[in-house]
XYZ file of C-alpha atoms in Angstrom:
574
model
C 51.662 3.196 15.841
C 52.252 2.210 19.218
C 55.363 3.584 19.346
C 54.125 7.162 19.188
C 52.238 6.482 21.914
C 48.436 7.249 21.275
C 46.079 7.394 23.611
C 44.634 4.539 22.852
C 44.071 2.168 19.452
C 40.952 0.709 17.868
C 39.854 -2.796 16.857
C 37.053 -3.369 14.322
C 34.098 -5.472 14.356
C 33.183 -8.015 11.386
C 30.195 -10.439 12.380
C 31.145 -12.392 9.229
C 35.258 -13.088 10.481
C 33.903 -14.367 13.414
C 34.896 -11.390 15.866
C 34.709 -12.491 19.147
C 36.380 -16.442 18.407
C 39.632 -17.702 20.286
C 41.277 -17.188 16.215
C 44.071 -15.832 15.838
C 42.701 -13.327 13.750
C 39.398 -12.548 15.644
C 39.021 -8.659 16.901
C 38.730 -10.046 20.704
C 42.049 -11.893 20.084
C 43.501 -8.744 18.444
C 42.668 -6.525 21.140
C 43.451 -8.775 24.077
C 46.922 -8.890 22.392
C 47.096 -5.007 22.096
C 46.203 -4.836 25.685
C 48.181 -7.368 27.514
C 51.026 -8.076 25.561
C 51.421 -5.012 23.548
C 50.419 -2.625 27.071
C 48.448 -0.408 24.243
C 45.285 1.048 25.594
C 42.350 -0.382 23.126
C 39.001 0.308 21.837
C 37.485 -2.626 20.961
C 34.163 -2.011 18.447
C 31.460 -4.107 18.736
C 28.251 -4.162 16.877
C 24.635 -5.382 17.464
C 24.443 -6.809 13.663
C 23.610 -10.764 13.499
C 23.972 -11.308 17.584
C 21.447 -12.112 19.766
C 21.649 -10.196 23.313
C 22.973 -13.805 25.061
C 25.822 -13.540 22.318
C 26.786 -10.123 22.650
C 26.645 -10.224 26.900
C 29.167 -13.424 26.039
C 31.151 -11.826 24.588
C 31.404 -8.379 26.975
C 32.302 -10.971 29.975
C 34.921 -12.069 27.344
C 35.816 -8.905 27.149
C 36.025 -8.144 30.909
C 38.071 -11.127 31.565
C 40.650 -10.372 28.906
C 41.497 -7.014 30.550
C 39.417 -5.131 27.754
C 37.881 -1.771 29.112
C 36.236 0.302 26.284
C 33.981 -0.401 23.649
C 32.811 1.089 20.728
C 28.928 0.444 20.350
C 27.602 0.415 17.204
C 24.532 -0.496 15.618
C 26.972 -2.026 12.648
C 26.402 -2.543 9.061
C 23.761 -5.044 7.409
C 25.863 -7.693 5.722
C 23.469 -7.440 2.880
C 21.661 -4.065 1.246
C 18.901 -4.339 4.212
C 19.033 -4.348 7.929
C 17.445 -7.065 9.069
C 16.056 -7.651 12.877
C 17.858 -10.714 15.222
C 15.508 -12.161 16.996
C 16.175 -11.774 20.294
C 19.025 -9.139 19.545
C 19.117 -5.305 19.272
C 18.468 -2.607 16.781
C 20.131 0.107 17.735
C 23.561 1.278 18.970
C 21.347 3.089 22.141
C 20.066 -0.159 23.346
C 23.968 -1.910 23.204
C 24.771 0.987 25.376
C 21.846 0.493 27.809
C 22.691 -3.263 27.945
C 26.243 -3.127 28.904
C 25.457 -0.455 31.461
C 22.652 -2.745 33.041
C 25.057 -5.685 32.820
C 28.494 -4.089 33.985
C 27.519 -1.084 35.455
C 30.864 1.374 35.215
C 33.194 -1.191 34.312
C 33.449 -0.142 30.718
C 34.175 3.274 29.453
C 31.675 3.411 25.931
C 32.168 5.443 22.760
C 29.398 6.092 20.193
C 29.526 7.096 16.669
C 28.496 10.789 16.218
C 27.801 12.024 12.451
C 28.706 15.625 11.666
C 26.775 15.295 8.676
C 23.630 13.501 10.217
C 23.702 9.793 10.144
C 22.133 8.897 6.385
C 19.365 6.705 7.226
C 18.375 9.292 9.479
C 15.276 11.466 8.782
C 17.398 14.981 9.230
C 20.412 16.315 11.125
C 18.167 16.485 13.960
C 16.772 13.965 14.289
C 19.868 12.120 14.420
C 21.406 14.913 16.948
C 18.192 13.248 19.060
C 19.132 10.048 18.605
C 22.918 10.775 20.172
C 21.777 12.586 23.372
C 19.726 9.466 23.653
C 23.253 7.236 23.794
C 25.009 9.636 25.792
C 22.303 9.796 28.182
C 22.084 5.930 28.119
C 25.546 6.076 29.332
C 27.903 6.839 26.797
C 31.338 8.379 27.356
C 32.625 9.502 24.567
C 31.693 10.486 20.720
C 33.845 9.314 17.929
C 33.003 11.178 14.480
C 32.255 9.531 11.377
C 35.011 10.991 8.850
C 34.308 14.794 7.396
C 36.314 16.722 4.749
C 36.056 20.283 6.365
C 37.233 21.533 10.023
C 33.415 23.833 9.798
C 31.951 20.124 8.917
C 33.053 19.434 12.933
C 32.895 22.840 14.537
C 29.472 23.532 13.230
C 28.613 19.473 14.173
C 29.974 20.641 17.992
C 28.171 23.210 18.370
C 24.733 21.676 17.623
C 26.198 18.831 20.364
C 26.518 21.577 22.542
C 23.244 23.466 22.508
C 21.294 19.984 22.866
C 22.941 19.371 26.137
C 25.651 16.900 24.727
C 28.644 17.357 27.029
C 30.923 14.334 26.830
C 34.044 14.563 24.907
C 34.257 14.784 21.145
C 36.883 13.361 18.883
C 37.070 13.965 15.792
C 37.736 11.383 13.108
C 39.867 12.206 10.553
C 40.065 10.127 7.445
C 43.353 9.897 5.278
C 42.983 9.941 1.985
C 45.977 6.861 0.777
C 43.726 5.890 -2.883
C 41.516 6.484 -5.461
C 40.102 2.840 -4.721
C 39.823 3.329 -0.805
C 38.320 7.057 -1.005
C 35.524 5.975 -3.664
C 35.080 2.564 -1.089
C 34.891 4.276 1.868
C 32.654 7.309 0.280
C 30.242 4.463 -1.184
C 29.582 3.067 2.350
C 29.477 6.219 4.587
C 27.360 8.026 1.782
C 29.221 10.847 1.851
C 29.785 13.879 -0.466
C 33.316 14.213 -1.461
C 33.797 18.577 -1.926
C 34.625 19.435 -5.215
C 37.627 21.122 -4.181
C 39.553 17.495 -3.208
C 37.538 16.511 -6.750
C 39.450 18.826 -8.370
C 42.906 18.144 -6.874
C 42.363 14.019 -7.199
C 40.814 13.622 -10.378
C 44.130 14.623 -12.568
C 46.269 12.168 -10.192
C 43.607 8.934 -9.421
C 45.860 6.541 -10.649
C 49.023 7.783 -9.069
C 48.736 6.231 -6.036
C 51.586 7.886 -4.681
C 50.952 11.988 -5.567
C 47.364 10.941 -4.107
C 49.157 9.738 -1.310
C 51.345 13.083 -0.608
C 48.188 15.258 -1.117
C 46.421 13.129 1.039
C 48.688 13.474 3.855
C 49.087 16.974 3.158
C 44.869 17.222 2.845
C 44.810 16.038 7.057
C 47.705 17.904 8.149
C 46.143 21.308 6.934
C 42.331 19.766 8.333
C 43.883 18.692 11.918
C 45.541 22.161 12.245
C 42.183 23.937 11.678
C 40.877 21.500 14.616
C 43.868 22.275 16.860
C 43.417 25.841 16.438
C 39.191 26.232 16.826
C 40.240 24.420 20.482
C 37.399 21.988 20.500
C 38.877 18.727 20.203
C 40.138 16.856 22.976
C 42.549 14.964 20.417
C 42.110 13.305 16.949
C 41.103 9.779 16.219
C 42.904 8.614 13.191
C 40.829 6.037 10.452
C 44.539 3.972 9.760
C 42.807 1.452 7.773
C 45.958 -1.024 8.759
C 48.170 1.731 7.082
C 50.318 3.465 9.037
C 52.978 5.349 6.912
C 51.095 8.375 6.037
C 49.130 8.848 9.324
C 52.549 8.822 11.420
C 53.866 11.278 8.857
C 50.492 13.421 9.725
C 51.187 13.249 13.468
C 55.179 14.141 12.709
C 54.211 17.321 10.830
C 51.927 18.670 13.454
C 54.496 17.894 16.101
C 52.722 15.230 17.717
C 54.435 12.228 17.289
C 56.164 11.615 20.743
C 58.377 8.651 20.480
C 59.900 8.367 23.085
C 62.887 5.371 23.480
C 62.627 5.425 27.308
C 61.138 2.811 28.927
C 58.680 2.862 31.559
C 59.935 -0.165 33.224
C 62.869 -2.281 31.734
C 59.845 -5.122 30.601
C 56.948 -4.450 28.778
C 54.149 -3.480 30.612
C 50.566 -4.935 30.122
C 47.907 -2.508 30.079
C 45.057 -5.256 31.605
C 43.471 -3.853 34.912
C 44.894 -6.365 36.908
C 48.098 -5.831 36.464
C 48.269 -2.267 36.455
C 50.412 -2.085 39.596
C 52.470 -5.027 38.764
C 56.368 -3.763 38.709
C 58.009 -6.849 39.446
C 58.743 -10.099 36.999
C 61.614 -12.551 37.269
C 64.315 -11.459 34.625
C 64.171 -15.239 32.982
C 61.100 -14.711 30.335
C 62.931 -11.058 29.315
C 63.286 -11.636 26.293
C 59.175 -13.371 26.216
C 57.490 -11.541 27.481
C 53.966 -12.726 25.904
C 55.128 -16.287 27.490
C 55.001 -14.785 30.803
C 52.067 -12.789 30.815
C 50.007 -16.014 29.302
C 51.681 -18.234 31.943
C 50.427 -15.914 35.248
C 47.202 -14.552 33.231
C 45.398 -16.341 35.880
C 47.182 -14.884 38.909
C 44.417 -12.793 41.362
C 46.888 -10.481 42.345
C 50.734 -9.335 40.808
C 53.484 -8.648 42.709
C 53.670 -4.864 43.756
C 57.122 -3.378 45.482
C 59.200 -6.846 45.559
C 58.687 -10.696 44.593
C 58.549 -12.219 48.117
C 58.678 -15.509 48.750
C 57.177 -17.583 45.600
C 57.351 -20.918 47.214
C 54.616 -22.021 45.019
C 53.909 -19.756 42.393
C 51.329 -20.973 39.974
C 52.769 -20.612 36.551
C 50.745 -21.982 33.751
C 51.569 -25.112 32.402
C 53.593 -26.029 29.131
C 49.711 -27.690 27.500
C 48.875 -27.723 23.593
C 47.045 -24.680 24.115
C 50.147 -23.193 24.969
C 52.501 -24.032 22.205
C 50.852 -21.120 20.141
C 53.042 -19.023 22.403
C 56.036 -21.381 21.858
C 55.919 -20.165 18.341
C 58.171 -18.178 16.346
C 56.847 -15.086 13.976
C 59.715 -16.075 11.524
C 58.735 -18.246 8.721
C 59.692 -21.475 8.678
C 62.021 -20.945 5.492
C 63.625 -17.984 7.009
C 64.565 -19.899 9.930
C 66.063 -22.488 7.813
C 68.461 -20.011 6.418
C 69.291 -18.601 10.097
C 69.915 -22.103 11.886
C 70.960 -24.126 9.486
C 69.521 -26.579 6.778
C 71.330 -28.935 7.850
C 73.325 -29.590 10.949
C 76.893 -31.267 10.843
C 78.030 -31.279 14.804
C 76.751 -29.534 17.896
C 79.701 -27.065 16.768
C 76.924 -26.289 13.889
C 74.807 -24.529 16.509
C 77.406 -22.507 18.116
C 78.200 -20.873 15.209
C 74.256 -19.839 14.667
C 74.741 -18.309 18.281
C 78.084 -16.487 17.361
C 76.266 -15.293 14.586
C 73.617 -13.734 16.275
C 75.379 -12.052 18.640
C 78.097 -10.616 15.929
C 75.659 -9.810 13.224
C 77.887 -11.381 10.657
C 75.885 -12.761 7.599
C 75.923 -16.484 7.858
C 77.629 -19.001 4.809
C 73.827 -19.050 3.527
C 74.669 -14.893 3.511
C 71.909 -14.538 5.826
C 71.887 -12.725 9.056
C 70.578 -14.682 12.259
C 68.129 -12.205 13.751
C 66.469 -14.510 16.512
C 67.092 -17.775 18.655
C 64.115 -19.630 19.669
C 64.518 -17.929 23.321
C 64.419 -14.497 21.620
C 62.460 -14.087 18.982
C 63.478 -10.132 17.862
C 67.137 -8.823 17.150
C 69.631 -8.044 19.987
C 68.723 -5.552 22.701
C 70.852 -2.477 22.963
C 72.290 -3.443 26.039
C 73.270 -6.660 24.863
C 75.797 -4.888 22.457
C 77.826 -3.275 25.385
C 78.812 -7.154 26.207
C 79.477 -8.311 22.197
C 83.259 -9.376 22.445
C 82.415 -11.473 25.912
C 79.541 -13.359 24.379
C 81.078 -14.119 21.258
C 83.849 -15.606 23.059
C 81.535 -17.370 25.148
C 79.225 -19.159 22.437
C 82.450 -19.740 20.702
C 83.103 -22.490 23.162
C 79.488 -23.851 23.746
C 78.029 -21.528 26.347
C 75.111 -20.506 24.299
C 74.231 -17.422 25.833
C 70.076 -16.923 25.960
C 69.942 -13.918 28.521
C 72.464 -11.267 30.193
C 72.568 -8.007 31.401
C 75.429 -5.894 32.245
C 76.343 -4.871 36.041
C 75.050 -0.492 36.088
C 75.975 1.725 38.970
C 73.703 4.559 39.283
C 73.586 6.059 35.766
C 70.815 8.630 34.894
C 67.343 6.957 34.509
C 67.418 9.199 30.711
C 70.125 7.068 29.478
C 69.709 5.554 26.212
C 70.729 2.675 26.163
C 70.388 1.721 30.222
C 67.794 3.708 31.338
C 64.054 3.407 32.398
C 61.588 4.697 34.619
C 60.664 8.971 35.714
C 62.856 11.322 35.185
C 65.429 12.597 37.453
C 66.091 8.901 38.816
C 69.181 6.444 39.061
C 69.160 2.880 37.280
C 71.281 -0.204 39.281
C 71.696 -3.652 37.775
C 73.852 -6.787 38.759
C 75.410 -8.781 36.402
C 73.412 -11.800 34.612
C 74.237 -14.461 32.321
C 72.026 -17.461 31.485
C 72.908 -19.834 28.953
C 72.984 -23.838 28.053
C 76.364 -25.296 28.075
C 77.245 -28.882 28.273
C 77.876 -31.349 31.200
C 81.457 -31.454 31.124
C 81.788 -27.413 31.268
C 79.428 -27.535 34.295
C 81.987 -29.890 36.059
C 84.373 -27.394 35.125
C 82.149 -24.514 36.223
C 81.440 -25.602 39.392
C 84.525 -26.079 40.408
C 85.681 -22.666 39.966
C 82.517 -21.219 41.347
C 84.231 -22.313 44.804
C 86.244 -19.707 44.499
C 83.340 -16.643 44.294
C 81.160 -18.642 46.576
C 80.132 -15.297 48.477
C 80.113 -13.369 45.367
C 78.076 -15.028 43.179
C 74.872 -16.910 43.302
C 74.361 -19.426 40.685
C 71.452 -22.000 39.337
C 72.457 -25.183 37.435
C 69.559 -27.412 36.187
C 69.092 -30.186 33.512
C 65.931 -31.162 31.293
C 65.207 -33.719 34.405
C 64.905 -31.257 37.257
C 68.159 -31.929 38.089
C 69.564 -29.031 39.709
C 72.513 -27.029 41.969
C 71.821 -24.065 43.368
C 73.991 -22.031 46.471
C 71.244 -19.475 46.375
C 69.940 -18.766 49.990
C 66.843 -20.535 50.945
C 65.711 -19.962 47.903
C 64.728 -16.588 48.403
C 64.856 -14.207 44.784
C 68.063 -12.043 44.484
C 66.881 -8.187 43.081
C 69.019 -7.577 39.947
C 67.345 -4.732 38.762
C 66.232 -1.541 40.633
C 65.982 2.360 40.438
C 65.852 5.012 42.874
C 63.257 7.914 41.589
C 62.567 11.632 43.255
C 59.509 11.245 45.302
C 59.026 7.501 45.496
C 60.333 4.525 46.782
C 62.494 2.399 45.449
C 61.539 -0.037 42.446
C 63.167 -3.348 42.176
C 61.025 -4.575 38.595
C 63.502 -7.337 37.986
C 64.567 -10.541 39.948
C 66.188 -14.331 39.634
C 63.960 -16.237 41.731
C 65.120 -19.672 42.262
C 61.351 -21.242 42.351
C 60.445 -19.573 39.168
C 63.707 -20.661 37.248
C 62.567 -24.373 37.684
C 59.203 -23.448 35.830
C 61.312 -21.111 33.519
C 63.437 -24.215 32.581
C 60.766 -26.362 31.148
C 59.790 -23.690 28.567
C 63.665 -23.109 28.035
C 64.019 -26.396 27.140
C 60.898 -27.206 24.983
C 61.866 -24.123 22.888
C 65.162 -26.595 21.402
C 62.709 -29.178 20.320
C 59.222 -26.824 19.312
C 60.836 -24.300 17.501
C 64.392 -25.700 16.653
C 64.298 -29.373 16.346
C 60.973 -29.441 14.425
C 62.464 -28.016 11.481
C 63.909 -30.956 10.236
C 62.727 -34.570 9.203
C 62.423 -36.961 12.709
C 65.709 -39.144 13.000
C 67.545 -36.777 10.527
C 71.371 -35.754 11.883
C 70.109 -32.416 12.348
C 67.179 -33.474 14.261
C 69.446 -35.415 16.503
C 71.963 -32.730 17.765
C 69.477 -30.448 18.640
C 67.988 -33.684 20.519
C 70.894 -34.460 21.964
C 71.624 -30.820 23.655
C 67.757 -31.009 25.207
C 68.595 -34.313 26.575
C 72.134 -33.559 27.955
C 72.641 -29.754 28.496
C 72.227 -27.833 31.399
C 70.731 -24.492 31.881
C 72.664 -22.397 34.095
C 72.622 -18.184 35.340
C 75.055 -16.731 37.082
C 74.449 -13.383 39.161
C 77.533 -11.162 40.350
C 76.059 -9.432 43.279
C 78.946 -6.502 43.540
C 77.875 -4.565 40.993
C 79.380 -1.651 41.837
C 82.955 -3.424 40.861
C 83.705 -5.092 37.417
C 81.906 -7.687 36.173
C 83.638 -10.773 37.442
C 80.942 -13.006 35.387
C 83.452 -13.125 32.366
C 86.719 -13.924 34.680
C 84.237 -17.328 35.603
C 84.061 -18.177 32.222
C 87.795 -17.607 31.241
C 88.580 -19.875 34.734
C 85.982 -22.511 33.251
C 87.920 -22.333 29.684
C 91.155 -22.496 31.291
C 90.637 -25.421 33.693
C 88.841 -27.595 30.473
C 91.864 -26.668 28.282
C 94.728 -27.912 31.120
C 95.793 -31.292 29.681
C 94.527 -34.391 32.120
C 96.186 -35.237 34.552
C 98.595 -38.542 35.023
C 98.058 -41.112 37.606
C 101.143 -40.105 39.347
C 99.865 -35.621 39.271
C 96.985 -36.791 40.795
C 98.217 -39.290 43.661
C 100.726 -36.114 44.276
C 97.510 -34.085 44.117
């Protein structure tokens, strides 16, 4: 859903899944991910049922500290038939919303649940109109509906907001009908009256999941463009359920669903607070971005404009606590299939590399659709260099990041471009990749002859390293130039940050890779063996405005390891 860019997302509240936990599968977790790694605005629910007031202020400075800005306060539902009181906890959804406003005065923006209906353990409809001005007045932002069936349901509910002195914005929820099952669920707990018009339609098709799917979808688009047109919603808030298929379709047919494949910045952008003016990131975790964003998560302040000097950046270390991020989302079966079951030679694991790059089924007929250093399919980009790289990993230089050079094309381009409108997009040539000692030798010999031209990093799993970078200041290889505004520079190879880059780099053969097969096995070995003895090297071609004279390096490098050795006598005459 993220993708059609919504104004913001939801995450529920369940006391009983342990909700604001460290799990993986805890809501805080959820929503911190949404917000910093995902760079989704997020609503984050949270309810006063079985939490005492110490537990819930716990968990807003959780909150707070994971970049979270809005919440949701609800009084919840009781986990059994009855409400029953916490001691020391609160009641109602009115005194959440006092709390968080006496604890962090504006720093949250709060929603409430409004009920166009009247909430049902209300008294009447006004009563519970009553008991909403009392959370707005509390401090509440925002309403979100409980789901309705009619667009008068809302308009009518508005109105009554309206001449009570409600003024804050209303959104209206709008609840897709996907199931039998799901509709009588959801109907059950919100003790609401289904009309007997949808009765009608549903009954003949209940267990045809699919027709009840199409009228549902059809039910919301007609019901959202009644909203649309009365002009009193300020947008529509969407109960998914975790299902997204018919609600994009919704959003499609009204003409809201604005994909759009340009890119803000050329990473992904974290929507946290603090780094909301962050526009600069060294180019090495590209392709990890969660990796990076964990590693400076507690940074004070993000670079704004241009890197600077980093002479001591603090990157997070490579701890236990941070192997979750070391992780791939593949299976561990699938990634058998993609890297091999078995390993013969370190020739084994330059054909998994060709094979991602070429996108050539592999002998197990599988395609390889991530390396341990990038864990999704090829970017676009990456295509326009296909024939280089496969030529490249076809020799051992195992290729984990690249860009090509770009010379002012039109921030709107599709595959290249990023940032406003109207701008122009730059780039130098990149190339990282692992490659063994012997075609380092090689390499650095013919890097004599683009000394001024290219800047170049080689390190091993020891620290080891060669650089002829410039007092190790960071080299821009990514900037755009933008009507109204100065120039961005968002991407950079900073010498400093490379030696912290290296260590993840590295772990990545033996966490994701080597761990796939038994300890002392062949296969377990080879990828061993390239941790221990490979270097990680990138190259930067600073003309970019010529031809990339990255792949001329590497055909030099081939050439000079393929020239027979020389006799005693060549080289005395040498």
């Amino acid at each position: 859903m993220g993708a059609g860019g919504p104004l913001f997302i939801d995450v529920t509240w369940h006391p009983a899944g342990d909700p604001g936990s460290d799990k993986e599968t805890s809501s805080m977790t959820i929503a911190s991910i949404a917000v910093n790694y995902c760079g989704l605005e997020t609503v984050l629910h949270m309810t006063c049922c079985c939490q005492s007031q110490e537990k819930i202020t716990c968990h807003l400075h959780k909150a707070k500290r994971l970049g979270l800005k809005n919440i949701l306060a609800l009084r919840g539902d009781p986990v059994g038939d009855q409400w029953k009181e916490e001691e020391g906890g609160f009641c109602y959804a009115v005194d959440l919303v006092k709390h968080i406003r006496s604890e962090f005065g504006d720093y949250f923006d709060i929603g409430v649940a409004g009920y166009p209906k009247g909430h049902p353990d209300a008294g009447s409809f006004e009563s519970d109109l009553k008991f909403l001005k009392e959370k707005v007045s509390a401090g509440a932002d925002f309403i979100i509906t409980q789901l309705f069936f009619e667009a008068d349901t809302f308009c009518q509910f508005v109105k009554a907001c309206s001449e009570i002195g409600i003024t804050c914005p209303i959104l209206p929820g709008i609840f897709l009908i996907q199931n039998y099952h799901s509709l009588q669920q959801l109907v059950k707990l919100s003790k609401l009256e289904v009309p007997q018009q949808i009765k009608d339609k549903i009954e003949p098709i209940k267990d045809n999941d699919a027709a009840i799917c199409n009228y549902g979808i059809d039910q919301a688009v007609s019901l959202c463009q009644r909203l649309l047109a009365s002009g009193l919603v300020p947008g529509l808030h969407f109960y998914t359920l975790n299902r997204t298929t018919a609600a994009v379709e919704v959003l499609k047919r009204l003409g809201m669903w604005t994909e759009d494949p340009r890119r803000f910045l050329p990473w992904a952008v974290s929507a946290h607070p603090k780094r909301w003016e962050e526009d600069v990131r060294p180019i090495f975790w590209a392709s990890r971005p969660k990796s990076y964003i964990y590693r400076t998560q507690e940074w004070d302040e993000f670079p704004k404009g241009r890197w600077g000097n980093s002479s001591s950046p603090a990157f997070g270390e490579l701890k236990d606590c941070y192997l979750f991020y070391l992780k791939s989302a593949t299976p561990t079966e699938e990634l058998l299939k993609m890297w091999g079951e078995e390993l013969n030679s370190e020739e084994s694991v330059f054909e998994v590399f060709m094979r991602y790059f070429s996108g050539e089924p592999n002998q197990n007929g599988c395609q390889v659709t991530c390396l341990p250093w990038n864990d999704k399919p090829l970017a676009t980009d990456t295509g326009l260099m296909k024939e280089q790289l496969l030529r490249m990993n076809q020799r051992g230089v195992l290729t984990i990041n690249s860009q090509p050079n770009v010379n002012g094309q039109p921030s709107s381009h599709p595959v290249l471009g990023w940032g406003p409108s109207g701008g122009y997009v730059f780039q130098k040539a990149y190339l990282e990749f692992f490659t063994s000692p012997k075609t380092v030798e090689a390499l650095l010999q013919v890097l004599k002859k683009y000394e001024f031209r290219v800047n170049y990093h080689v390190v091993n799993v020891k620290g080891e390293n060669i650089t002829n970078a410039p007092e190790l200041q960071p080299n821009a290889v990514t900037w755009g130039i933008f009507p109204g505004r100065e120039i961005i520079q968002p991407t950079v190879v900073d010498p400093v940050s490379f030696m912290f880059w290296k260590d993840e780099a590295f772990a990545l053969w033996i966490k994701q890779w080597g761990k796939l097969y038994d300890e002392e096995s062949p296969s377990q070995k080879i990828i061993q063996c390239i941790h221990d003895n490979y270097f990680l090297v990138n190259l930067v071609d600073n003309d970019f405005p010529l031809d990339n004279c990255l792949w001329q390096v590497i055909e030099d490098t081939f050439e000079l390891l393929d020239r027979p050795p020389q006799t005693d006598t060549e080289m005395e005459a040498t």
